[in-house]
Tab-separated table of C-alpha atoms and ligand atoms in Angstrom:
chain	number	residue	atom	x	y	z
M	55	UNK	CA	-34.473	25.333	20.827
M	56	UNK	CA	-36.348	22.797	22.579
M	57	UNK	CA	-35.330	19.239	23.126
M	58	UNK	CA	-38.105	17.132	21.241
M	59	UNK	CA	-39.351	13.987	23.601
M	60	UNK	CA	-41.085	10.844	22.606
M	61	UNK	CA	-42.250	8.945	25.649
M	62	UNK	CA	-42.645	4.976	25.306
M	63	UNK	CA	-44.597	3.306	27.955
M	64	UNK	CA	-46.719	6.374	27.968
M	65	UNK	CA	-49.927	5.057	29.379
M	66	UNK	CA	-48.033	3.131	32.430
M	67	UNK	CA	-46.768	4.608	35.883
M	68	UNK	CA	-43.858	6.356	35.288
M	69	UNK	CA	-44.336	6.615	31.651
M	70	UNK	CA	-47.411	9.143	32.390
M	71	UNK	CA	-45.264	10.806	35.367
M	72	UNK	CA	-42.369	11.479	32.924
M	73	UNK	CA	-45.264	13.107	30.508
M	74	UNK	CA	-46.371	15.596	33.311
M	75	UNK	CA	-42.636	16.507	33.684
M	76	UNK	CA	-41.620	17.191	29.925
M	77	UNK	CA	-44.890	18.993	29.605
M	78	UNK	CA	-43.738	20.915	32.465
M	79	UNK	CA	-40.287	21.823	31.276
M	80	UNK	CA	-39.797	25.039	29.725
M	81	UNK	CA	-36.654	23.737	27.833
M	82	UNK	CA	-38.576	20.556	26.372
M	83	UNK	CA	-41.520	19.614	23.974
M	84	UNK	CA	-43.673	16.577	24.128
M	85	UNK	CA	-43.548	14.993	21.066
M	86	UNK	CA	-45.380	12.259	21.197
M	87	UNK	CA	-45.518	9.051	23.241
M	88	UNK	CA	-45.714	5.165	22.323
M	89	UNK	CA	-47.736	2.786	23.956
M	90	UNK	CA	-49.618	-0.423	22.192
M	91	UNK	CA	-51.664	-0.114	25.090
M	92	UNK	CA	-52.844	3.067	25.253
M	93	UNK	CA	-56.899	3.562	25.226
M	94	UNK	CA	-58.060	6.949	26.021
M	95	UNK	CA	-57.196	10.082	24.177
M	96	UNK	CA	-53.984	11.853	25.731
M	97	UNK	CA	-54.346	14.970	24.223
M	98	UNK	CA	-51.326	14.540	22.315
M	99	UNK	CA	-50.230	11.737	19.341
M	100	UNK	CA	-50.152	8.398	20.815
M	101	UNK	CA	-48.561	5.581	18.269
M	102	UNK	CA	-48.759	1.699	19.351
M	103	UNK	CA	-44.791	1.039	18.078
M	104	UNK	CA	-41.787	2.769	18.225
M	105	UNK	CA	-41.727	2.699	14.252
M	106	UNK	CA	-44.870	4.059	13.595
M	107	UNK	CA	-43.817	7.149	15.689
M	108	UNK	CA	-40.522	7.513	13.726
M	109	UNK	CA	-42.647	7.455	10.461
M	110	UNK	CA	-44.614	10.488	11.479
M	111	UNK	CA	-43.137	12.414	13.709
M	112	UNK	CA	-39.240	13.872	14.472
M	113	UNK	CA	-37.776	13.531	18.101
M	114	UNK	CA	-34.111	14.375	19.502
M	115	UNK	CA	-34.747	11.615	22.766
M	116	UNK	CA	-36.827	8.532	23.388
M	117	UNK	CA	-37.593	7.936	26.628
M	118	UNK	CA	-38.481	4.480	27.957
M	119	UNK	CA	-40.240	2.972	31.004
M	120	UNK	CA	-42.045	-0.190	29.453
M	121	UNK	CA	-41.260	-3.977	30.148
M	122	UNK	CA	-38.565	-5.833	30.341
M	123	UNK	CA	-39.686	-8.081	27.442
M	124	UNK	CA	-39.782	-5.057	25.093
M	125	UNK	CA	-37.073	-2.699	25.983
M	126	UNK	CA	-34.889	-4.041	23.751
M	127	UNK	CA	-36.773	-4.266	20.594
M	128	UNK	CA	-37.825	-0.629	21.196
M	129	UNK	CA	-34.273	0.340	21.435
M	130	UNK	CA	-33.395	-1.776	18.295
M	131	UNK	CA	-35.591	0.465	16.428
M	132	UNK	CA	-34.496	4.198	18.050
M	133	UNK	CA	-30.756	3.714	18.744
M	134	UNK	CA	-30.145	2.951	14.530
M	135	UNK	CA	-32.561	5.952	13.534
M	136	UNK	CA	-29.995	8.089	15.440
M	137	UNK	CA	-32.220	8.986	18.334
M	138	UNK	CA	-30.886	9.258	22.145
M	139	UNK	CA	-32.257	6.994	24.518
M	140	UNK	CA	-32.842	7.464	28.518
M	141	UNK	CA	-33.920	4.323	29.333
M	142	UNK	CA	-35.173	3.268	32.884
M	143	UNK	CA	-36.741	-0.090	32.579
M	144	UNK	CA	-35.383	-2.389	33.900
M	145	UNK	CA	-33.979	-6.033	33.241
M	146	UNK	CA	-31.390	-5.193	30.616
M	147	UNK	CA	-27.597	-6.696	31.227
M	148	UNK	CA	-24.597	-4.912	30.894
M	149	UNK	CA	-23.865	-7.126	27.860
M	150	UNK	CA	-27.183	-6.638	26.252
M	151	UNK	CA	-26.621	-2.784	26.591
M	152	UNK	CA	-23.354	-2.818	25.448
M	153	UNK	CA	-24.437	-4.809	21.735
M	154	UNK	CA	-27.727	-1.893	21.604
M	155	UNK	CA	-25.261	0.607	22.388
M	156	UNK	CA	-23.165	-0.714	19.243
M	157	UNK	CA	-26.386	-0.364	16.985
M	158	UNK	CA	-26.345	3.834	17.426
M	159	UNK	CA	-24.944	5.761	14.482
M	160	UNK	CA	-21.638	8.218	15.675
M	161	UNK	CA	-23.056	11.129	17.990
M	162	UNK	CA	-25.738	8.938	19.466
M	163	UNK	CA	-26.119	8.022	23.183
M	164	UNK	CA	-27.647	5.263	25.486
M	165	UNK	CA	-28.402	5.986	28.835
M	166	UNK	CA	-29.485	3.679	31.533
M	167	UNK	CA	-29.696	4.520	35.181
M	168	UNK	CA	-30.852	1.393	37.102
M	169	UNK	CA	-32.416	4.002	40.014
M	170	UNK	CA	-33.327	7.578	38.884
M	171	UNK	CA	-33.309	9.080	41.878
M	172	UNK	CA	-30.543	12.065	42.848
M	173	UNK	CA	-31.205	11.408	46.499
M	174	UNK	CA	-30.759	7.678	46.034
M	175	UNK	CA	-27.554	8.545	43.975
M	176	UNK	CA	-25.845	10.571	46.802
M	177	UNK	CA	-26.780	8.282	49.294
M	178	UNK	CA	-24.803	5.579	47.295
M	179	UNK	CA	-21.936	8.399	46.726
M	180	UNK	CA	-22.094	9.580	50.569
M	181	UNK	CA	-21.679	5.869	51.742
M	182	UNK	CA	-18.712	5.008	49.602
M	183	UNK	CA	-16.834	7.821	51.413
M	184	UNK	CA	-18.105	7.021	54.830
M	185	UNK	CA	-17.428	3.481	54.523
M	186	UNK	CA	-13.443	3.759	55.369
M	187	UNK	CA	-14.249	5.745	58.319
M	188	UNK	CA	-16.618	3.152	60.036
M	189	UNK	CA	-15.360	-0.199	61.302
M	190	UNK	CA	-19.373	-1.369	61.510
M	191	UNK	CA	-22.128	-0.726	58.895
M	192	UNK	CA	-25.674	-2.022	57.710
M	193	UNK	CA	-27.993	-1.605	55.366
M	194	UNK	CA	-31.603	-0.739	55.905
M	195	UNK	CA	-34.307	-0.865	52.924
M	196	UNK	CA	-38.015	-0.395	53.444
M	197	UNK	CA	-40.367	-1.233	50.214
M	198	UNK	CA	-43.893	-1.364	49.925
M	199	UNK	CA	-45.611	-4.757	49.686
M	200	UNK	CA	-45.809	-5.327	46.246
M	201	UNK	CA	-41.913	-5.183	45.460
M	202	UNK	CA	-41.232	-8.419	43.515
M	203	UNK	CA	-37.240	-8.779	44.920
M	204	UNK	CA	-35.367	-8.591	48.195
M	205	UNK	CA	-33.006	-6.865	48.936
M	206	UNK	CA	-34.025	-4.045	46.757
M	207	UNK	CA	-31.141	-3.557	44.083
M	208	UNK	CA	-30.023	-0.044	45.080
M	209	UNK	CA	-29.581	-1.912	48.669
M	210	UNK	CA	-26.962	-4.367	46.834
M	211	UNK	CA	-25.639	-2.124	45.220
M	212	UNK	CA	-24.925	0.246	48.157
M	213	UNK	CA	-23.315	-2.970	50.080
M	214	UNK	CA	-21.548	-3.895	47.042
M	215	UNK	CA	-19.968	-0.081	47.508
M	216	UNK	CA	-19.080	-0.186	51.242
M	217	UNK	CA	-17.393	-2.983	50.639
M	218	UNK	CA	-14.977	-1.773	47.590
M	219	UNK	CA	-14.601	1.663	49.810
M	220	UNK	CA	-12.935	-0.552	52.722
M	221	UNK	CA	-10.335	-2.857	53.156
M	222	UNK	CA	-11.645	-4.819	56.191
M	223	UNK	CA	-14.930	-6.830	57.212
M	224	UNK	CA	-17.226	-5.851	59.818
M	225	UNK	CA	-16.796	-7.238	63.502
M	226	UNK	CA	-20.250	-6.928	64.592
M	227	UNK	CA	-22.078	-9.856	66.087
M	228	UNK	CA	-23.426	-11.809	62.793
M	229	UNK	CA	-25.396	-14.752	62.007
M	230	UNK	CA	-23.652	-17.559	64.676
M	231	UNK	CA	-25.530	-15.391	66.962
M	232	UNK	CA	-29.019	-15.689	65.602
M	233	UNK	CA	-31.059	-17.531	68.054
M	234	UNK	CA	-33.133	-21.190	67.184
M	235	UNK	CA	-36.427	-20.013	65.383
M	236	UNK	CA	-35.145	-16.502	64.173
M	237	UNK	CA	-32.654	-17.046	61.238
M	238	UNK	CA	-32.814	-13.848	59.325
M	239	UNK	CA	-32.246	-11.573	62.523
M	240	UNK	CA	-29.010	-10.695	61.508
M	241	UNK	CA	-29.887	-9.948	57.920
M	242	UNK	CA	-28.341	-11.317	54.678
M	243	UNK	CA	-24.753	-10.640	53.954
M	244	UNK	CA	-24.133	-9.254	50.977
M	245	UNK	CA	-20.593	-8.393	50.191
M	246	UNK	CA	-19.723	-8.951	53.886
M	247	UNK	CA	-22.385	-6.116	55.027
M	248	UNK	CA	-25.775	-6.610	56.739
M	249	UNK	CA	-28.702	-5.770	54.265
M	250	UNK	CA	-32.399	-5.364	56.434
M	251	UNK	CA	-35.554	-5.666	54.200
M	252	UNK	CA	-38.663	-4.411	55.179
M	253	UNK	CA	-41.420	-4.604	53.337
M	254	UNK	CA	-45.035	-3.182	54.492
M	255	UNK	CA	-48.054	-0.743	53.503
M	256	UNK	CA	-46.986	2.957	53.349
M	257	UNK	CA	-43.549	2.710	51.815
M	258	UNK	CA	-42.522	3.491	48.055
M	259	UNK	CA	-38.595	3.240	48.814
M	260	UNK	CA	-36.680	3.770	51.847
M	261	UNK	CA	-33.181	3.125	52.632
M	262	UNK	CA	-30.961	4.128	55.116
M	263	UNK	CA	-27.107	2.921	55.620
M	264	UNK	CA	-26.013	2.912	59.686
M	265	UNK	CA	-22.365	3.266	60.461
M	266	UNK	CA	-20.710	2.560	63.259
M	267	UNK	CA	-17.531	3.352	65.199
M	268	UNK	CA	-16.206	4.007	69.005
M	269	UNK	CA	-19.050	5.883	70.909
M	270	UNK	CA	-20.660	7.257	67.165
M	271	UNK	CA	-22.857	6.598	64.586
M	272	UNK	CA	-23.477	8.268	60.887
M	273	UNK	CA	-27.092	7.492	59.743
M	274	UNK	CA	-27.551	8.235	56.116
M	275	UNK	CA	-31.212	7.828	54.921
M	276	UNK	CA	-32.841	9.014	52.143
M	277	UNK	CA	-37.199	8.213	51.324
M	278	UNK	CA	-38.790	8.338	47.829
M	279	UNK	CA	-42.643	9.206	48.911
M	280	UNK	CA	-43.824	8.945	45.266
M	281	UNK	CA	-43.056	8.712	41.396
M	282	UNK	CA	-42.385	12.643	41.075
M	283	UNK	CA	-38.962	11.706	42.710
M	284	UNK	CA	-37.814	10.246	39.723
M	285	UNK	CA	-38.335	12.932	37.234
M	286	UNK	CA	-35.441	15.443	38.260
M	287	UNK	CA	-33.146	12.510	37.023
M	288	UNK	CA	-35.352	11.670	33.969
M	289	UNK	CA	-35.242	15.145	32.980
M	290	UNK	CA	-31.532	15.488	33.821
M	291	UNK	CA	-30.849	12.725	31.555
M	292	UNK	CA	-32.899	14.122	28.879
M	293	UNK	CA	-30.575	17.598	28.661
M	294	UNK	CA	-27.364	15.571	29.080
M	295	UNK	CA	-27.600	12.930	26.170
M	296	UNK	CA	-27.873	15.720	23.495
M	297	UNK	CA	-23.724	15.936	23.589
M	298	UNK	CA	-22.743	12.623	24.650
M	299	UNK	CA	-22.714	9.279	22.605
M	300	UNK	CA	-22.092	5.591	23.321
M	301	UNK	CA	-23.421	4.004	26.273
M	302	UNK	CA	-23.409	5.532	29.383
M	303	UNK	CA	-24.833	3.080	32.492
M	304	UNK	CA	-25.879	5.681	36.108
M	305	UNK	CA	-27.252	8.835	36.985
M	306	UNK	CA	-23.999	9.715	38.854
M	307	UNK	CA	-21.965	10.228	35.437
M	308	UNK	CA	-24.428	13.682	34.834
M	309	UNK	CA	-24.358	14.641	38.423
M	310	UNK	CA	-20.624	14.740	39.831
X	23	NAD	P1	-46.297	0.059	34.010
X	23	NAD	O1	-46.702	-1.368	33.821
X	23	NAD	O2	-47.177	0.960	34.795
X	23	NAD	O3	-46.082	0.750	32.573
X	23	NAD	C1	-45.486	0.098	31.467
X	23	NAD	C2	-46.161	0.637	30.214
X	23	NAD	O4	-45.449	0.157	29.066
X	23	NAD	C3	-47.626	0.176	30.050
X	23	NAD	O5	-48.484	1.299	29.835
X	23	NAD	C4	-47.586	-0.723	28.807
X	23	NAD	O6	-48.778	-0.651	28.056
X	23	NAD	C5	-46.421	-0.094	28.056
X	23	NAD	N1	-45.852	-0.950	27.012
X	23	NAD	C6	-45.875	-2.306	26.921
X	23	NAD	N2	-45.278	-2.712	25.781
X	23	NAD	C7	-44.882	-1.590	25.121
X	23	NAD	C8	-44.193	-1.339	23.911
X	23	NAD	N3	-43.798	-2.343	23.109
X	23	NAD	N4	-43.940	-0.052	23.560
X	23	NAD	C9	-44.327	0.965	24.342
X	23	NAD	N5	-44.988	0.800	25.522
X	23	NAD	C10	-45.238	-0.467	25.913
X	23	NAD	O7	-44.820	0.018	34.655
X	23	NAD	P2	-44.072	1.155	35.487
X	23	NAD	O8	-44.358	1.017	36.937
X	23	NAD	O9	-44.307	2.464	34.821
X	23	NAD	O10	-42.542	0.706	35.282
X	23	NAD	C11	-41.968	0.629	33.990
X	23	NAD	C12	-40.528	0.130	34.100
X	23	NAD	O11	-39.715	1.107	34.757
X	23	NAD	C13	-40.353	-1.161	34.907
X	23	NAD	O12	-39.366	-1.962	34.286
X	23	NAD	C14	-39.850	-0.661	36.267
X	23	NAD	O13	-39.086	-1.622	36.961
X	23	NAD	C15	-38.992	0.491	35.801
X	23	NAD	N6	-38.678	1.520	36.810
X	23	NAD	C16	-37.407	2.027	36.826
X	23	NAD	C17	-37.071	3.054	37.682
X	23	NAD	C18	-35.665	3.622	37.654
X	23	NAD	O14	-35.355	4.517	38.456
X	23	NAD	N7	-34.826	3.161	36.741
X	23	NAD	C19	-38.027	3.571	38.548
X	23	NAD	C20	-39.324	3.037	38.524
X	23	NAD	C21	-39.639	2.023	37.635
């Protein structure tokens, strides 16, 4: 039987890009989406709160890419009514997940990945077990110009992981060897590593991890060209909630 979706944020960027991909899916039905916002006719039921949807319609997963300012009174609504929730906005702590996660009847899940991308996953996963290896390693990230935060939070996060994976600091050259006038050359240390951000016209997200060792290096890079990256992780969160319950934080925890 097919997995019924509701889709909140339906009218925004990802929200419509997660639409196209349910539609898509053999396995799934769109059942409606949510969005106070929404103005033109979608072609399927649109409702302007997650309450009114529940009212008049049935769906097995709510799927949300809204605001941080609303996330979490759409989820106070869902999680009680027993529905699963992939959520990808952003902006919600561990703590606040944890006390939604508590709201969900038995048999209900909560699922958060901070980056939906399966490339973006690996990379994380293929640095951890290259970081022992390498004595030297840095982190590249290239965003386009209207990314609000630097470094990008995958880019932290990937430091963050080279850094538990290895019990020593890099040796490389670092910041006492920035020159007068160019402070920043070096990049900004985070968890001992070197994190580069770029930001320009042309990007979407870019990142690539260089490690370094006697007479090698081991370039990992992986490059989200547009919003259609996401979806294989959307929809593999969608087919994985159905058995799971509680709260469940990364995109790594259905793929390995
Ligand atoms: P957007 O502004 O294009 O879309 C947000 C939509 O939510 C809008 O259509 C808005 O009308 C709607 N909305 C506002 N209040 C609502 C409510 N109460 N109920 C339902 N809908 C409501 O934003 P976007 O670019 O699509 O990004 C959405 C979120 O997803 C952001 O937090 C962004 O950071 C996050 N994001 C996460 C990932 C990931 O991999 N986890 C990837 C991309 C974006």
């Amino acid at each position: 039987m097919a997995i019924k979706v509701a889709v909140s944020g339906c009218a925004g960027r990802m929200g419509s890009t997660v639409v196209d991909a349910v539609q898509a899916a053999e396995d799934m039905e769109l059942v409606c989406g949510i969005d106070p916002y929404a103005s033109n006719d979608f072609g399927y039921p649109v409702y302007a709160s997650i309450s009114d949807a529940l009212q008049h319609e049935s769906f097995d997963v709510l799927v949300d890419f809204t605001q941080p300012s609303v996330v979490a009174n759409n989820l106070e609504v869902a999680l009680p009514a027993g529905v699963d929730c992939v959520v990808g906005t952003t902006g919600l702590s561990q703590e606040k997940l944890e006390e939604l996660a508590a709201l969900a009847p038995k048999g209900t899940c909560l699922f958060y990945a901070p980056n939906f991308t399966t490339g973006a996953v690996l990379m994380m996963e293929f640095a951890k077990v290259a970081a022992p290896y390498f004595p030297e390693a840095e982190v590249l990230e290239f965003h386009h110009c209207n990314k609000k935060d630097a470094p990008s939070g995958t880019a932290v996060r990937t430091a963050e992981l080279i850094a538990s994976a290895r019990d020593f600091e890099s040796q490389a050259p670092g910041k006492e060897t920035e020159i007068e006038g160019a402070e920043g050359a070096r990049g900004a240390l985070v968890s001992g590593v070197p994190v580069h951000s770029v930001r320009s016209m042309g990007y979407v997200a870019s990142q690539e991890v260089i490690f370094g060792s006697l007479g090698q290096t081991l370039t990992i890079r992986h490059d989200s060209w547009d919003r259609t990256s996401y979806m294989p992780g959307v929809l593999l969160g969608i087919r994985s909630v159905e058995n799971k319950e509680g709260l469940i934080v990364g995109l790594e925890n259905f793929m390995y």
